[in-house]
Amino acid sequence: MLFPLCFVLITTCIIICSTTYSTQNIEPNSSVINNHKTTNTCPNFYLGRFPYIGLSSSKHEPSSFHINHLFLGNEKLKNLDFIHSFVGFSYFPKSSIKEKNQSFVKALQDCKEAFFKFYKRRKQQTSNNNNIEPESNSNWLDKALHIANNKTIITPNRKTMENNSPTSSSSDTNMKRPNSSTKLSDPSLFKATGNSLILHDPIFNKGTAFSAEERKKYGLRGLLPPRVETITHQLVRALTQFRSFKNPIEKYIYLMSLQARSQTLFFRLLVDNLIEMLPIVYTPTVGQACIEFDQIWRSAQGMYISLEDKGEISEILNNWNGTPDIIVVTDGSRILGLGDLGSNGMGIPIGKLNLYVGAGGFHPSKTLPITIDVGTNNENLLKDEMYLGLRRKRVRGEEFYELMEEFMMAVKNKWPSCLVQFEDFSNDVCFDLLEKYRNRVLSFNDDIQGTGAVIVAGFVNAARITKKKCYNHKLLFLGAGAAATGVADQCYSMMKLQAQADGLTEDEINNLSKDWIYLVDSKGLVTESRADFSSMPQHKVKYARKDITEDIRDLLDVVKKVKPTCLIGLSGQGGAFTKEIIEEMANINEKPIIFALSNPTKNSECSAKEAIEYTQGKAIFASGSPFEAVQYNGKSHPVSQGNNVYIFPGLGLGATISRSKAVSDTMVLAAAKTLAEQASNAELENGELYPNLSHIRDISYRIAIAVAKQAAEEGLSQLEDVPKDEEEWKHILDDYIFFPEYASSEIQSNM
């Protein structure tokens, strides 16, 4: 009785260590695999069906422990001689573990010592009695099996999913090309001792599309309806279910639930029906989803870093199972035009990354949404018992920047090649964060740079319709925040580039540029003569007018004074472009350019119908939110939506596949220029400023190539072998892009 009891105790100890180990996110070390077939998954070896951990010091790496995958093909205990049959192994440096967790190392050492004592004693027993069978100890063996089966470990194949070990340093200058995404959802990579768990893993689950062979091998027979379906069958059913919901927020909840069940089916549904579903997974419905986020929350997605985690962010990032290529991070302080939504703002990073996958081609497992929770100043949320975030006033100043510094450096150290996209940070910090990190960590701000690029592309094409060069236009912005000044910066750069390309001298450009940009904020036209000029943030100061000394507060009066050719709204003030203002734009211009870009729809400065009707059909109109085509005087006027989705997926792809050190302004302009070029002459003649969004994957593809080439030209690419021509870039991109379809797996014999 003593021996069975000891064995169960040892086994339980080992399993606990196994569970602890599985949370360490340990990477495989391919350099020490000696012609052994390896799965590079969680450390297990088997005595019949029963998993253990075995430990041995490595001859290859004396300074490391190796967790060994061992296998016993015979259930008879007397065959323990096979215990050193290696199938593969993983390792972690002893020194780094010691620094972080002395007790963990000691536990591993204790397990090792205990196991081999048992092994030696049991081998002696079996050599004295060759008739001993495991059935003679069935009672304790069954108990051990019960414990093991309730300590299931599930880990995708790290060899395929990762290309950087945790010891990778941000100082590495030569990088390998990103891995192919084609096999990342292959069910054969799934590892678990339970038979039905694959049905609950959204990355690997195929549902009714599991083949008869897969159902048999994975133990799924009887757990699914008998008919084997294709993804086409499933798409028909899913689309029918989606359309059965009449309320947009209900459709949003359905799609998020589908994503939690099967990522491949969700993203295929999104890719095949992007025009219909874009307003649901992102603006405008995502705005309402953020407002109700704590009410409609179903399951965890992404990561939350709060003030309470200060000093431990690196450790917390270790809890993420994977190596992301892109992170979208927000602090929820300025969600769309809705203001401070605290941790409820997580809906934005989730939605944005769904578009990086659906519209760009990132693999879902290579994306990570993160919310930095530093409190909220939204009193309604602080009083809401259902609110999921920190219940405290929002922190700013030194404490906020210290937390962001720790977060950004933790990301850089753990995932050196990961792109960080800042999203919906309020104006008081967004510019500082971009300037502080854009050259230290691969990063960009979509509100500033992405919005700017998509509007620049629309403006370039609007100028083509007016038959006037960009640099002969005069732009008036309603709004002087991050988005507005970001657009202004890029419009200014594009106008200057076009003037230089046309051979204008510096003096001519300087003279013209004085009339390019005008800003209006909540206090009126931004001028140097305003009483608050000395306290204006720098992003406003550079556009403050010197030539106008009048204090002009009303937008209509500003329009009459400035006489702009293009009116751009990024104020978040619904209805700010009144009938009188729109009519005045039509009086000034033969073809007035009117961009009402604020989100969501209720915050749009005017509707498409108002812009077309008040200008008698003359307006060149673009919006930030979707509007239906307008019928006026027997003609249909299509509405161009200046959606950031035209830019950020391709921009992110280009920066990622080139392994760029930074996202430069010229890379962003390359994206804008490429987008503008995608609109055909026929589309422009019809008043459409952007190419059809149904071609977004092809658009993103072309933008990614242009961005990657620009990164290489600037010497920013860190690839070991930088492509020499566009065809080579296409080869890298083709290999990287994920298309949502079920993998036809080759079922592994050791599953």
mmCIF file of N, CA, C and O in Angstrom, residues 432-476:
data_model
loop_
_atom_site.group_PDB
_atom_site.id
_atom_site.type_symbol
_atom_site.label_atom_id
_atom_site.label_comp_id
_atom_site.label_asym_id
_atom_site.label_seq_id
_atom_site.Cartn_x
_atom_site.Cartn_y
_atom_site.Cartn_z
ATOM 1 N N ASP A 432 1.784 63.110 -27.435
ATOM 2 C CA ASP A 432 2.987 62.822 -26.647
ATOM 3 C C ASP A 432 3.397 61.362 -26.789
ATOM 4 O O ASP A 432 4.583 61.047 -26.930
ATOM 5 N N LEU A 433 2.418 60.450 -26.732
ATOM 6 C CA LEU A 433 2.725 59.026 -26.838
ATOM 7 C C LEU A 433 3.318 58.688 -28.209
ATOM 8 O O LEU A 433 4.285 57.928 -28.310
ATOM 9 N N LEU A 434 2.739 59.272 -29.249
ATOM 10 C CA LEU A 434 3.244 59.003 -30.598
ATOM 11 C C LEU A 434 4.675 59.502 -30.750
ATOM 12 O O LEU A 434 5.553 58.782 -31.242
ATOM 13 N N GLU A 435 4.929 60.715 -30.327
ATOM 14 C CA GLU A 435 6.267 61.284 -30.474
ATOM 15 C C GLU A 435 7.295 60.564 -29.596
ATOM 16 O O GLU A 435 8.454 60.415 -29.973
ATOM 17 N N LYS A 436 6.850 60.110 -28.439
ATOM 18 C CA LYS A 436 7.765 59.462 -27.503
ATOM 19 C C LYS A 436 8.201 58.089 -27.979
ATOM 20 O O LYS A 436 9.352 57.672 -27.759
ATOM 21 N N TYR A 437 7.294 57.362 -28.635
ATOM 22 C CA TYR A 437 7.577 55.949 -28.937
ATOM 23 C C TYR A 437 7.734 55.627 -30.417
ATOM 24 O O TYR A 437 8.191 54.524 -30.746
ATOM 25 N N ARG A 438 7.414 56.531 -31.318
ATOM 26 C CA ARG A 438 7.401 56.163 -32.737
ATOM 27 C C ARG A 438 8.773 55.737 -33.244
ATOM 28 O O ARG A 438 8.864 54.956 -34.197
ATOM 29 N N ASN A 439 9.846 56.236 -32.629
ATOM 30 C CA ASN A 439 11.193 55.840 -33.040
ATOM 31 C C ASN A 439 11.862 54.879 -32.058
ATOM 32 O O ASN A 439 13.004 54.474 -32.269
ATOM 33 N N ARG A 440 11.160 54.511 -30.993
ATOM 34 C CA ARG A 440 11.700 53.567 -30.015
ATOM 35 C C ARG A 440 11.043 52.195 -30.124
ATOM 36 O O ARG A 440 11.676 51.172 -29.859
ATOM 37 N N VAL A 441 9.767 52.184 -30.456
ATOM 38 C CA VAL A 441 8.989 50.955 -30.607
ATOM 39 C C VAL A 441 8.243 51.061 -31.932
ATOM 40 O O VAL A 441 7.745 52.133 -32.286
ATOM 41 N N LEU A 442 8.187 49.984 -32.679
ATOM 42 C CA LEU A 442 7.427 49.982 -33.926
ATOM 43 C C LEU A 442 5.973 50.322 -33.599
ATOM 44 O O LEU A 442 5.264 49.526 -32.986
ATOM 45 N N SER A 443 5.521 51.509 -33.991
ATOM 46 C CA SER A 443 4.200 51.959 -33.563
ATOM 47 C C SER A 443 3.681 53.077 -34.461
ATOM 48 O O SER A 443 4.445 53.743 -35.159
ATOM 49 N N PHE A 444 2.372 53.263 -34.432
ATOM 50 C CA PHE A 444 1.743 54.415 -35.073
ATOM 51 C C PHE A 444 0.397 54.665 -34.416
ATOM 52 O O PHE A 444 -0.107 53.841 -33.651
ATOM 53 N N ASN A 445 -0.174 55.843 -34.684
ATOM 54 C CA ASN A 445 -1.472 56.211 -34.135
ATOM 55 C C ASN A 445 -2.452 56.315 -35.289
ATOM 56 O O ASN A 445 -2.306 57.174 -36.154
ATOM 57 N N ASP A 446 -3.442 55.455 -35.302
ATOM 58 C CA ASP A 446 -4.373 55.438 -36.433
ATOM 59 C C ASP A 446 -5.244 56.684 -36.469
ATOM 60 O O ASP A 446 -5.605 57.164 -37.539
ATOM 61 N N ASP A 447 -5.589 57.240 -35.296
ATOM 62 C CA ASP A 447 -6.410 58.453 -35.262
ATOM 63 C C ASP A 447 -5.678 59.623 -35.900
ATOM 64 O O ASP A 447 -6.297 60.474 -36.539
ATOM 65 N N ILE A 448 -4.372 59.680 -35.713
ATOM 66 C CA ILE A 448 -3.582 60.776 -36.261
ATOM 67 C C ILE A 448 -3.107 60.455 -37.672
ATOM 68 O O ILE A 448 -3.338 61.210 -38.621
ATOM 69 N N GLN A 449 -2.439 59.320 -37.838
ATOM 70 C CA GLN A 449 -1.805 58.995 -39.113
ATOM 71 C C GLN A 449 -2.725 58.234 -40.062
ATOM 72 O O GLN A 449 -2.763 58.510 -41.259
ATOM 73 N N GLY A 450 -3.479 57.257 -39.536
ATOM 74 C CA GLY A 450 -4.371 56.482 -40.390
ATOM 75 C C GLY A 450 -5.499 57.321 -40.951
ATOM 76 O O GLY A 450 -5.792 57.277 -42.157
ATOM 77 N N THR A 451 -6.154 58.104 -40.085
ATOM 78 C CA THR A 451 -7.219 58.995 -40.541
ATOM 79 C C THR A 451 -6.669 59.982 -41.555
ATOM 80 O O THR A 451 -7.285 60.251 -42.595
ATOM 81 N N GLY A 452 -5.482 60.523 -41.258
ATOM 82 C CA GLY A 452 -4.864 61.470 -42.180
ATOM 83 C C GLY A 452 -4.656 60.876 -43.553
ATOM 84 O O GLY A 452 -4.957 61.503 -44.577
ATOM 85 N N ALA A 453 -4.167 59.641 -43.601
ATOM 86 C CA ALA A 453 -3.858 59.011 -44.882
ATOM 87 C C ALA A 453 -5.107 58.774 -45.720
ATOM 88 O O ALA A 453 -5.114 59.020 -46.937
ATOM 89 N N VAL A 454 -6.178 58.295 -45.098
ATOM 90 C CA VAL A 454 -7.381 57.990 -45.874
ATOM 91 C C VAL A 454 -8.037 59.276 -46.370
ATOM 92 O O VAL A 454 -8.558 59.328 -47.496
ATOM 93 N N ILE A 455 -7.986 60.352 -45.595
ATOM 94 C CA ILE A 455 -8.571 61.620 -46.033
ATOM 95 C C ILE A 455 -7.690 62.275 -47.096
ATOM 96 O O ILE A 455 -8.197 62.901 -48.036
ATOM 97 N N VAL A 456 -6.377 62.139 -46.961
ATOM 98 C CA VAL A 456 -5.480 62.653 -47.998
ATOM 99 C C VAL A 456 -5.804 61.992 -49.335
ATOM 100 O O VAL A 456 -5.884 62.662 -50.381
ATOM 101 N N ALA A 457 -6.007 60.675 -49.317
ATOM 102 C CA ALA A 457 -6.342 59.963 -50.559
ATOM 103 C C ALA A 457 -7.644 60.484 -51.145
ATOM 104 O O ALA A 457 -7.755 60.698 -52.367
ATOM 105 N N GLY A 458 -8.646 60.701 -50.285
ATOM 106 C CA GLY A 458 -9.919 61.247 -50.755
ATOM 107 C C GLY A 458 -9.772 62.656 -51.294
ATOM 108 O O GLY A 458 -10.374 63.019 -52.315
ATOM 109 N N PHE A 459 -8.961 63.465 -50.609
ATOM 110 C CA PHE A 459 -8.728 64.842 -51.057
ATOM 111 C C PHE A 459 -8.006 64.874 -52.400
ATOM 112 O O PHE A 459 -8.346 65.668 -53.289
ATOM 113 N N VAL A 460 -7.005 64.012 -52.568
ATOM 114 C CA VAL A 460 -6.273 63.946 -53.841
ATOM 115 C C VAL A 460 -7.241 63.653 -54.988
ATOM 116 O O VAL A 460 -7.190 64.298 -56.054
ATOM 117 N N ASN A 461 -8.156 62.711 -54.775
ATOM 118 C CA ASN A 461 -9.097 62.362 -55.835
ATOM 119 C C ASN A 461 -10.174 63.425 -56.014
ATOM 120 O O ASN A 461 -10.651 63.654 -57.134
ATOM 121 N N ALA A 462 -10.563 64.093 -54.924
ATOM 122 C CA ALA A 462 -11.518 65.199 -55.044
ATOM 123 C C ALA A 462 -10.905 66.332 -55.860
ATOM 124 O O ALA A 462 -11.584 66.968 -56.689
ATOM 125 N N ALA A 463 -9.619 66.604 -55.631
ATOM 126 C CA ALA A 463 -8.921 67.636 -56.401
ATOM 127 C C ALA A 463 -8.884 67.269 -57.882
ATOM 128 O O ALA A 463 -9.015 68.136 -58.760
ATOM 129 N N ARG A 464 -8.728 65.981 -58.177
ATOM 130 C CA ARG A 464 -8.740 65.537 -59.580
ATOM 131 C C ARG A 464 -10.092 65.820 -60.227
ATOM 132 O O ARG A 464 -10.170 66.220 -61.394
ATOM 133 N N ILE A 465 -11.170 65.639 -59.467
ATOM 134 C CA ILE A 465 -12.510 65.899 -60.001
ATOM 135 C C ILE A 465 -12.706 67.386 -60.268
ATOM 136 O O ILE A 465 -13.342 67.775 -61.260
ATOM 137 N N THR A 466 -12.153 68.244 -59.405
ATOM 138 C CA THR A 466 -12.296 69.699 -59.594
ATOM 139 C C THR A 466 -11.384 70.239 -60.681
ATOM 140 O O THR A 466 -11.475 71.419 -61.040
ATOM 141 N N LYS A 467 -10.471 69.417 -61.188
ATOM 142 C CA LYS A 467 -9.501 69.821 -62.214
ATOM 143 C C LYS A 467 -8.503 70.855 -61.687
ATOM 144 O O LYS A 467 -7.902 71.603 -62.463
ATOM 145 N N LYS A 468 -8.325 70.876 -60.367
ATOM 146 C CA LYS A 468 -7.352 71.796 -59.765
ATOM 147 C C LYS A 468 -6.310 70.979 -59.007
ATOM 148 O O LYS A 468 -6.640 69.964 -58.384
ATOM 149 N N LYS A 469 -5.060 71.417 -59.054
ATOM 150 C CA LYS A 469 -3.997 70.747 -58.318
ATOM 151 C C LYS A 469 -4.262 70.864 -56.810
ATOM 152 O O LYS A 469 -4.859 71.828 -56.340
ATOM 153 N N CYS A 470 -3.777 69.866 -56.076
ATOM 154 C CA CYS A 470 -3.962 69.881 -54.616
ATOM 155 C C CYS A 470 -3.447 71.172 -53.997
ATOM 156 O O CYS A 470 -4.081 71.748 -53.098
ATOM 157 N N TYR A 471 -2.294 71.640 -54.481
ATOM 158 C CA TYR A 471 -1.666 72.799 -53.853
ATOM 159 C C TYR A 471 -2.358 74.116 -54.198
ATOM 160 O O TYR A 471 -1.990 75.174 -53.704
ATOM 161 N N ASN A 472 -3.403 74.063 -55.031
ATOM 162 C CA ASN A 472 -4.204 75.258 -55.323
ATOM 163 C C ASN A 472 -5.509 75.278 -54.539
ATOM 164 O O ASN A 472 -6.374 76.125 -54.799
ATOM 165 N N HIS A 473 -5.642 74.359 -53.582
ATOM 166 C CA HIS A 473 -6.840 74.306 -52.745
ATOM 167 C C HIS A 473 -6.583 74.949 -51.386
ATOM 168 O O HIS A 473 -5.438 75.114 -50.949
ATOM 169 N N LYS A 474 -7.687 75.284 -50.721
ATOM 170 C CA LYS A 474 -7.641 75.909 -49.399
ATOM 171 C C LYS A 474 -8.536 75.083 -48.472
ATOM 172 O O LYS A 474 -9.741 74.957 -48.702
ATOM 173 N N LEU A 475 -7.951 74.504 -47.415
ATOM 174 C CA LEU A 475 -8.665 73.561 -46.546
ATOM 175 C C LEU A 475 -9.028 74.211 -45.215
ATOM 176 O O LEU A 475 -8.168 74.777 -44.530
ATOM 177 N N LEU A 476 -10.305 74.105 -44.845
ATOM 178 C CA LEU A 476 -10.792 74.604 -43.556
ATOM 179 C C LEU A 476 -11.268 73.421 -42.718
ATOM 180 O O LEU A 476 -12.172 72.690 -43.123
#
